Amino acid sequence: MKILVIHGPNLNMLGSREAGIYGHQTLSDVNRQILDLSRSLEMDAEVFQSNSEGAIVDAIQAKEYDVLIINPAAYTHTSVAIRDAIAAVGKPAIEVHISNIYKREEFRKESYISGVATGQISGLGTEGYLLAVRAAKKIILQ
Ligand code: DQA
């Protein structure tokens, strides 16, 4: 049982980036919690962050996993390539957003990813990743 967690562009700056929106936890803090929870649920987890759309597409295609958890960040609102990669691989995918994308600017209200995702978690802070890990376990056991 393996999950792959992909963090998109600028999420390497969590903790210092717009803390009023994204909180004070760093990406290392979040990744540690993801890895600890996955271990306690007896799942392997791999975390990956990139600012590059092509690198994210490559990871979706090439890495081994049963369920993808992805915060595509700004690519949520622009990337046909990431959407197509998720659809092409055909594995369950959970879309996570730290902020509530429906409460912000108009351009954030459209997700190119949600149409190919199993589900979406938005607006629950970094806790959303941990909820996604729990959901991934249920999906794998189904
Ligand atoms: C985000 C929301 C996106 O609109 C934004 O571009 C991000 C982060 C979130 O986690 O709330 O970089 O995906």
PDB file of C-alpha atoms and ligand atoms in Angstrom:
ATOM      1  CA  MET A   1       0.000   0.000   0.000  1.00  0.00           C
ATOM      2  CA  LYS A   2       1.716   3.164  -1.128  1.00  0.00           C
ATOM      3  CA  ILE A   3       0.680   6.785  -1.425  1.00  0.00           C
ATOM      4  CA  LEU A   4       2.458   9.499  -3.347  1.00  0.00           C
ATOM      5  CA  VAL A   5       2.013  13.063  -2.076  1.00  0.00           C
ATOM      6  CA  ILE A   6       2.844  15.805  -4.568  1.00  0.00           C
ATOM      7  CA  HIS A   7       3.171  19.438  -3.551  1.00  0.00           C
ATOM      8  CA  GLY A   8       3.096  21.936  -6.409  1.00  0.00           C
ATOM      9  CA  PRO A   9       4.768  25.295  -6.951  1.00  0.00           C
ATOM     10  CA  ASN A  10       5.628  27.623  -4.067  1.00  0.00           C
ATOM     11  CA  LEU A  11       4.618  25.076  -1.447  1.00  0.00           C
ATOM     12  CA  ASN A  12       8.336  24.727  -0.659  1.00  0.00           C
ATOM     13  CA  MET A  13       7.863  28.172   0.934  1.00  0.00           C
ATOM     14  CA  LEU A  14       5.160  27.068   3.382  1.00  0.00           C
ATOM     15  CA  GLY A  15       5.647  28.639   6.781  1.00  0.00           C
ATOM     16  CA  SER A  16       6.998  31.901   5.402  1.00  0.00           C
ATOM     17  CA  ARG A  17       4.646  32.286   2.429  1.00  0.00           C
ATOM     18  CA  GLU A  18       1.461  34.316   3.140  1.00  0.00           C
ATOM     19  CA  ALA A  19       1.152  32.797   6.610  1.00  0.00           C
ATOM     20  CA  GLY A  20      -2.273  34.400   7.090  1.00  0.00           C
ATOM     21  CA  ILE A  21      -3.562  32.160   4.301  1.00  0.00           C
ATOM     22  CA  TYR A  22      -1.339  29.085   4.473  1.00  0.00           C
ATOM     23  CA  GLY A  23      -0.344  28.976   8.163  1.00  0.00           C
ATOM     24  CA  HIS A  24       2.971  28.729   9.941  1.00  0.00           C
ATOM     25  CA  GLN A  25       3.890  25.109   9.371  1.00  0.00           C
ATOM     26  CA  THR A  26       6.791  24.493   7.030  1.00  0.00           C
ATOM     27  CA  LEU A  27       6.691  21.888   4.275  1.00  0.00           C
ATOM     28  CA  SER A  28       9.059  19.735   6.363  1.00  0.00           C
ATOM     29  CA  ASP A  29       6.610  19.898   9.295  1.00  0.00           C
ATOM     30  CA  VAL A  30       3.737  18.857   7.017  1.00  0.00           C
ATOM     31  CA  ASN A  31       5.736  16.079   5.374  1.00  0.00           C
ATOM     32  CA  ARG A  32       6.802  14.693   8.745  1.00  0.00           C
ATOM     33  CA  GLN A  33       3.153  14.486   9.827  1.00  0.00           C
ATOM     34  CA  ILE A  34       2.170  12.819   6.535  1.00  0.00           C
ATOM     35  CA  LEU A  35       4.950  10.240   6.875  1.00  0.00           C
ATOM     36  CA  ASP A  36       4.204   9.569  10.572  1.00  0.00           C
ATOM     37  CA  LEU A  37       0.471   9.116   9.967  1.00  0.00           C
ATOM     38  CA  SER A  38       1.060   6.902   6.935  1.00  0.00           C
ATOM     39  CA  ARG A  39       3.396   4.702   8.948  1.00  0.00           C
ATOM     40  CA  SER A  40       0.862   4.397  11.779  1.00  0.00           C
ATOM     41  CA  LEU A  41      -1.746   3.351   9.186  1.00  0.00           C
ATOM     42  CA  GLU A  42       0.739   0.793   7.813  1.00  0.00           C
ATOM     43  CA  MET A  43       1.149   2.512   4.465  1.00  0.00           C
ATOM     44  CA  ASP A  44       4.288   3.572   2.650  1.00  0.00           C
ATOM     45  CA  ALA A  45       4.359   7.208   1.609  1.00  0.00           C
ATOM     46  CA  GLU A  46       6.589   9.247  -0.657  1.00  0.00           C
ATOM     47  CA  VAL A  47       6.533  13.040  -0.686  1.00  0.00           C
ATOM     48  CA  PHE A  48       7.612  15.120  -3.653  1.00  0.00           C
ATOM     49  CA  GLN A  49       7.611  18.867  -4.286  1.00  0.00           C
ATOM     50  CA  SER A  50       8.308  20.669  -7.526  1.00  0.00           C
ATOM     51  CA  ASN A  51       7.831  24.127  -8.934  1.00  0.00           C
ATOM     52  CA  SER A  52       7.848  22.681 -12.429  1.00  0.00           C
ATOM     53  CA  GLU A  53       4.776  21.408 -14.271  1.00  0.00           C
ATOM     54  CA  GLY A  54       6.773  18.903 -16.343  1.00  0.00           C
ATOM     55  CA  ALA A  55       8.435  17.407 -13.268  1.00  0.00           C
ATOM     56  CA  ILE A  56       5.010  16.926 -11.684  1.00  0.00           C
ATOM     57  CA  VAL A  57       3.691  15.218 -14.833  1.00  0.00           C
ATOM     58  CA  ASP A  58       6.778  12.962 -14.863  1.00  0.00           C
ATOM     59  CA  ALA A  59       6.248  12.036 -11.192  1.00  0.00           C
ATOM     60  CA  ILE A  60       2.562  11.206 -11.754  1.00  0.00           C
ATOM     61  CA  GLN A  61       3.522   8.951 -14.673  1.00  0.00           C
ATOM     62  CA  ALA A  62       6.682   7.298 -13.385  1.00  0.00           C
ATOM     63  CA  LYS A  63       6.471   6.857  -9.635  1.00  0.00           C
ATOM     64  CA  GLU A  64       4.860   3.795  -8.090  1.00  0.00           C
ATOM     65  CA  TYR A  65       1.819   4.311  -5.882  1.00  0.00           C
ATOM     66  CA  ASP A  66      -1.735   3.154  -5.280  1.00  0.00           C
ATOM     67  CA  VAL A  67      -3.269   6.544  -4.469  1.00  0.00           C
ATOM     68  CA  LEU A  68      -2.051  10.014  -5.399  1.00  0.00           C
ATOM     69  CA  ILE A  69      -2.545  12.948  -3.031  1.00  0.00           C
ATOM     70  CA  ILE A  70      -1.823  16.179  -4.851  1.00  0.00           C
ATOM     71  CA  ASN A  71      -1.865  19.860  -4.061  1.00  0.00           C
ATOM     72  CA  PRO A  72      -1.269  21.216  -7.558  1.00  0.00           C
ATOM     73  CA  ALA A  73      -1.109  24.759  -6.098  1.00  0.00           C
ATOM     74  CA  ALA A  74      -1.265  27.399  -8.866  1.00  0.00           C
ATOM     75  CA  TYR A  75      -1.319  24.667 -11.532  1.00  0.00           C
ATOM     76  CA  THR A  76      -4.777  23.737 -10.227  1.00  0.00           C
ATOM     77  CA  HIS A  77      -6.145  26.653 -12.193  1.00  0.00           C
ATOM     78  CA  THR A  78      -4.122  26.264 -15.390  1.00  0.00           C
ATOM     79  CA  SER A  79      -2.777  22.788 -16.017  1.00  0.00           C
ATOM     80  CA  VAL A  80      -4.360  20.601 -18.655  1.00  0.00           C
ATOM     81  CA  ALA A  81      -1.081  18.624 -18.583  1.00  0.00           C
ATOM     82  CA  ILE A  82      -1.422  17.614 -14.919  1.00  0.00           C
ATOM     83  CA  ARG A  83      -5.102  16.813 -15.392  1.00  0.00           C
ATOM     84  CA  ASP A  84      -4.296  14.636 -18.408  1.00  0.00           C
ATOM     85  CA  ALA A  85      -1.483  12.831 -16.545  1.00  0.00           C
ATOM     86  CA  ILE A  86      -3.852  11.923 -13.695  1.00  0.00           C
ATOM     87  CA  ALA A  87      -6.468  10.723 -16.186  1.00  0.00           C
ATOM     88  CA  ALA A  88      -3.878   8.776 -18.214  1.00  0.00           C
ATOM     89  CA  VAL A  89      -2.501   6.899 -15.209  1.00  0.00           C
ATOM     90  CA  GLY A  90      -6.033   6.168 -14.023  1.00  0.00           C
ATOM     91  CA  LYS A  91      -5.212   5.826 -10.314  1.00  0.00           C
ATOM     92  CA  PRO A  92      -7.320   7.345  -7.534  1.00  0.00           C
ATOM     93  CA  ALA A  93      -6.273  10.939  -6.834  1.00  0.00           C
ATOM     94  CA  ILE A  94      -7.182  13.200  -3.930  1.00  0.00           C
ATOM     95  CA  GLU A  95      -6.841  16.936  -4.540  1.00  0.00           C
ATOM     96  CA  VAL A  96      -5.851  18.969  -1.479  1.00  0.00           C
ATOM     97  CA  HIS A  97      -5.841  22.726  -0.952  1.00  0.00           C
ATOM     98  CA  ILE A  98      -4.754  24.337   2.286  1.00  0.00           C
ATOM     99  CA  SER A  99      -6.950  27.379   1.706  1.00  0.00           C
ATOM    100  CA  ASN A 100     -10.586  27.382   0.627  1.00  0.00           C
ATOM    101  CA  ILE A 101     -10.153  28.079  -3.076  1.00  0.00           C
ATOM    102  CA  TYR A 102     -13.875  28.925  -3.407  1.00  0.00           C
ATOM    103  CA  LYS A 103     -13.604  31.801  -0.933  1.00  0.00           C
ATOM    104  CA  ARG A 104     -10.761  33.594  -2.682  1.00  0.00           C
ATOM    105  CA  GLU A 105     -10.188  35.309  -6.032  1.00  0.00           C
ATOM    106  CA  GLU A 106     -12.472  34.301  -8.939  1.00  0.00           C
ATOM    107  CA  PHE A 107      -9.607  32.685 -10.873  1.00  0.00           C
ATOM    108  CA  ARG A 108      -9.009  30.208  -8.016  1.00  0.00           C
ATOM    109  CA  LYS A 109     -12.581  28.903  -8.148  1.00  0.00           C
ATOM    110  CA  GLU A 110     -11.897  26.789 -11.204  1.00  0.00           C
ATOM    111  CA  SER A 111      -9.926  23.571 -10.745  1.00  0.00           C
ATOM    112  CA  TYR A 112      -8.705  21.751 -13.844  1.00  0.00           C
ATOM    113  CA  ILE A 113      -7.960  18.809 -11.559  1.00  0.00           C
ATOM    114  CA  SER A 114     -11.241  18.171  -9.750  1.00  0.00           C
ATOM    115  CA  GLY A 115     -12.873  16.577 -12.816  1.00  0.00           C
ATOM    116  CA  VAL A 116     -10.361  13.716 -12.704  1.00  0.00           C
ATOM    117  CA  ALA A 117      -9.968  13.514  -8.903  1.00  0.00           C
ATOM    118  CA  THR A 118     -11.703  11.018  -6.651  1.00  0.00           C
ATOM    119  CA  GLY A 119     -12.353  13.864  -4.224  1.00  0.00           C
ATOM    120  CA  GLN A 120     -11.174  17.250  -3.071  1.00  0.00           C
ATOM    121  CA  ILE A 121     -10.319  18.718   0.340  1.00  0.00           C
ATOM    122  CA  SER A 122     -10.135  22.500   0.457  1.00  0.00           C
ATOM    123  CA  GLY A 123      -9.916  25.028   3.259  1.00  0.00           C
ATOM    124  CA  LEU A 124      -9.005  22.839   6.240  1.00  0.00           C
ATOM    125  CA  GLY A 125      -5.413  23.985   6.460  1.00  0.00           C
ATOM    126  CA  THR A 126      -2.548  21.527   6.393  1.00  0.00           C
ATOM    127  CA  GLU A 127      -4.812  19.092   8.288  1.00  0.00           C
ATOM    128  CA  GLY A 128      -6.319  18.479   4.829  1.00  0.00           C
ATOM    129  CA  TYR A 129      -3.282  16.384   3.887  1.00  0.00           C
ATOM    130  CA  LEU A 130      -3.815  14.151   6.932  1.00  0.00           C
ATOM    131  CA  LEU A 131      -7.508  13.726   6.126  1.00  0.00           C
ATOM    132  CA  ALA A 132      -6.435  12.775   2.614  1.00  0.00           C
ATOM    133  CA  VAL A 133      -4.017  10.135   3.967  1.00  0.00           C
ATOM    134  CA  ARG A 134      -6.876   8.579   5.964  1.00  0.00           C
ATOM    135  CA  ALA A 135      -9.133   8.672   2.904  1.00  0.00           C
ATOM    136  CA  ALA A 136      -6.386   7.064   0.803  1.00  0.00           C
ATOM    137  CA  LYS A 137      -6.231   4.120   3.213  1.00  0.00           C
ATOM    138  CA  LYS A 138      -9.987   3.581   2.846  1.00  0.00           C
ATOM    139  CA  ILE A 139      -9.746   3.819  -0.943  1.00  0.00           C
ATOM    140  CA  ILE A 140      -6.928   1.242  -1.025  1.00  0.00           C
ATOM    141  CA  LEU A 141      -8.887  -1.167   1.210  1.00  0.00           C
ATOM    142  CA  GLN A 142     -12.073  -0.904  -0.885  1.00  0.00           C
TER     143      GLN A 142
HETATM  144  C1  DQA B   1      -3.399  26.293  -2.957  1.00  0.00           C
HETATM  145  C2  DQA B   1      -4.407  27.274  -3.567  1.00  0.00           C
HETATM  146  C3  DQA B   1      -3.935  27.761  -4.925  1.00  0.00           C
HETATM  147  O1  DQA B   1      -4.873  28.664  -5.477  1.00  0.00           O
HETATM  148  C4  DQA B   1      -2.612  28.483  -4.778  1.00  0.00           C
HETATM  149  O2  DQA B   1      -2.128  28.882  -6.043  1.00  0.00           O
HETATM  150  C5  DQA B   1      -1.600  27.698  -4.030  1.00  0.00           C
HETATM  151  C6  DQA B   1      -2.008  26.878  -2.901  1.00  0.00           C
HETATM  152  C7  DQA B   1      -3.798  25.884  -1.521  1.00  0.00           C
HETATM  153  O3  DQA B   1      -3.209  24.920  -1.029  1.00  0.00           O
HETATM  154  O4  DQA B   1      -4.645  26.527  -0.897  1.00  0.00           O
HETATM  155  O5  DQA B   1      -0.411  27.806  -4.287  1.00  0.00           O
HETATM  156  O6  DQA B   1      -3.390  25.120  -3.745  1.00  0.00           O
END
